[in-house]
Amino acid sequence: MMRVTFIHADGKGRTEAEAKPGDILLDVAQAHLMPLEGTCEGQMACSTCHVIVDRQDFDRLPEASEMEEDMLDLAAGVRRTSRLSCQIVLTEDLDGLTVHIPPESRNMQGPR
């Protein structure tokens, strides 16, 4: 098992999550009730699963595709280290990954 840390949108709270190599970051986030919508189910037709990757971890990720970059242009609150969580496949190299939930995020499906 590996560890992923989600920093809450308020910047104060944090959730530690366990994941397996091969898991999609969005699925891990949703399993831990993080407010990431991901309504396009990984088809990159939206940007509602946008996260901000901690600067110290950003270079460990594979480069974003051109399509992902285009989708990030539509996301609110994009930062230099923003990525779509539906496009991050967790590997052992990403153990200890820290991501921030943007303050602009919302879950349109409401509380679970």
Short mmCIF file of C-alpha atoms in Angstrom, two decimals:
data_model
loop_
_atom_site.label_atom_id
_atom_site.label_comp_id
_atom_site.label_asym_id
_atom_site.label_seq_id
_atom_site.Cartn_x
_atom_site.Cartn_y
_atom_site.Cartn_z
CA MET A 1 0.00 0.00 0.00
CA MET A 2 1.02 3.56 -0.59
CA ARG A 3 0.04 6.88 0.97
CA VAL A 4 -1.58 9.95 -0.58
CA THR A 5 -2.29 13.14 1.36
CA PHE A 6 -5.15 15.46 0.41
CA ILE A 7 -4.98 19.00 1.77
CA HIS A 8 -8.54 20.28 2.16
CA ALA A 9 -9.81 23.34 0.29
CA ASP A 10 -9.65 25.41 3.50
CA GLY A 11 -5.90 24.74 3.64
CA LYS A 12 -6.17 23.52 7.23
CA GLY A 13 -7.59 20.01 7.12
CA ARG A 14 -5.84 17.02 5.64
CA THR A 15 -6.86 13.49 4.84
CA GLU A 16 -4.36 10.64 4.65
CA ALA A 17 -5.43 7.94 2.23
CA GLU A 18 -4.07 4.52 1.39
CA ALA A 19 -3.95 3.46 -2.24
CA LYS A 20 -2.56 0.70 -4.41
CA PRO A 21 -0.32 1.11 -7.44
CA GLY A 22 -2.61 1.36 -10.47
CA ASP A 23 -5.35 3.27 -8.63
CA ILE A 24 -6.59 6.49 -10.23
CA LEU A 25 -6.14 9.51 -7.94
CA LEU A 26 -9.74 10.64 -8.56
CA ASP A 27 -11.11 7.30 -7.34
CA VAL A 28 -9.00 7.50 -4.17
CA ALA A 29 -10.18 11.09 -3.60
CA GLN A 30 -13.84 10.20 -4.03
CA ALA A 31 -13.51 7.16 -1.74
CA HIS A 32 -12.30 9.59 0.94
CA LEU A 33 -15.13 12.08 0.27
CA MET A 34 -12.97 14.78 -1.29
CA PRO A 35 -15.14 17.28 -3.26
CA LEU A 36 -13.89 16.36 -6.73
CA GLU A 37 -16.66 15.77 -9.20
CA GLY A 38 -15.05 13.97 -12.13
CA THR A 39 -18.37 13.79 -14.00
CA CYS A 40 -16.79 12.88 -17.32
CA GLU A 41 -15.54 9.54 -15.92
CA GLY A 42 -11.97 10.05 -17.15
CA GLN A 43 -12.86 11.09 -20.69
CA MET A 44 -11.41 14.59 -20.16
CA ALA A 45 -14.59 16.38 -21.17
CA CYS A 46 -14.52 18.50 -18.03
CA SER A 47 -12.11 19.86 -15.44
CA THR A 48 -14.08 19.16 -12.26
CA CYS A 49 -11.43 16.83 -10.84
CA HIS A 50 -8.66 19.44 -10.86
CA VAL A 51 -6.11 19.24 -8.03
CA ILE A 52 -3.00 21.22 -7.23
CA VAL A 53 -0.01 18.93 -6.81
CA ASP A 54 2.43 19.88 -4.07
CA ARG A 55 5.49 21.53 -5.65
CA GLN A 56 7.88 18.97 -4.20
CA ASP A 57 5.90 16.16 -5.84
CA PHE A 58 5.04 17.71 -9.20
CA ASP A 59 8.18 16.54 -11.02
CA ARG A 60 7.47 12.93 -10.04
CA LEU A 61 4.37 12.92 -12.27
CA PRO A 62 4.47 12.04 -15.95
CA GLU A 63 4.04 15.04 -18.21
CA ALA A 64 0.45 16.12 -18.87
CA SER A 65 -0.95 15.41 -22.31
CA GLU A 66 -1.92 18.26 -24.60
CA MET A 67 -5.57 17.32 -24.08
CA GLU A 68 -5.17 17.53 -20.30
CA GLU A 69 -3.48 20.93 -20.64
CA ASP A 70 -6.46 22.11 -22.73
CA MET A 71 -8.92 20.91 -20.07
CA LEU A 72 -6.94 22.63 -17.32
CA ASP A 73 -7.41 25.91 -19.21
CA LEU A 74 -11.11 25.57 -18.33
CA ALA A 75 -10.63 24.88 -14.62
CA ALA A 76 -11.14 27.54 -11.96
CA GLY A 77 -8.16 28.37 -9.76
CA VAL A 78 -5.50 26.67 -11.88
CA ARG A 79 -1.93 26.92 -10.57
CA ARG A 80 1.40 26.05 -12.16
CA THR A 81 1.27 22.55 -10.63
CA SER A 82 -2.38 21.83 -11.44
CA ARG A 83 -3.38 18.45 -12.88
CA LEU A 84 -6.57 16.49 -13.48
CA SER A 85 -6.87 13.76 -10.85
CA CYS A 86 -8.58 11.46 -13.37
CA GLN A 87 -5.30 11.40 -15.33
CA ILE A 88 -3.00 10.51 -12.42
CA VAL A 89 -2.40 6.78 -12.21
CA LEU A 90 -0.67 6.06 -8.93
CA THR A 91 2.64 4.20 -9.05
CA GLU A 92 5.10 3.24 -6.36
CA ASP A 93 7.13 6.28 -7.45
CA LEU A 94 4.25 8.47 -6.27
CA ASP A 95 4.11 7.06 -2.72
CA GLY A 96 3.70 10.01 -0.36
CA LEU A 97 2.08 12.23 -3.01
CA THR A 98 0.46 15.38 -1.59
CA VAL A 99 -2.28 17.23 -3.47
CA HIS A 100 -4.33 20.28 -2.56
CA ILE A 101 -8.05 20.52 -3.21
CA PRO A 102 -8.62 23.91 -4.86
CA PRO A 103 -10.79 26.34 -2.89
CA GLU A 104 -12.93 26.64 -6.03
CA SER A 105 -13.80 22.91 -6.03
CA ARG A 106 -17.30 21.70 -5.39
CA ASN A 107 -19.16 18.44 -5.50
CA MET A 108 -22.28 18.94 -7.57
CA GLN A 109 -23.70 15.61 -6.35
CA GLY A 110 -23.83 16.90 -2.78
CA PRO A 111 -22.73 15.12 0.40
CA ARG A 112 -22.39 11.36 0.31
#
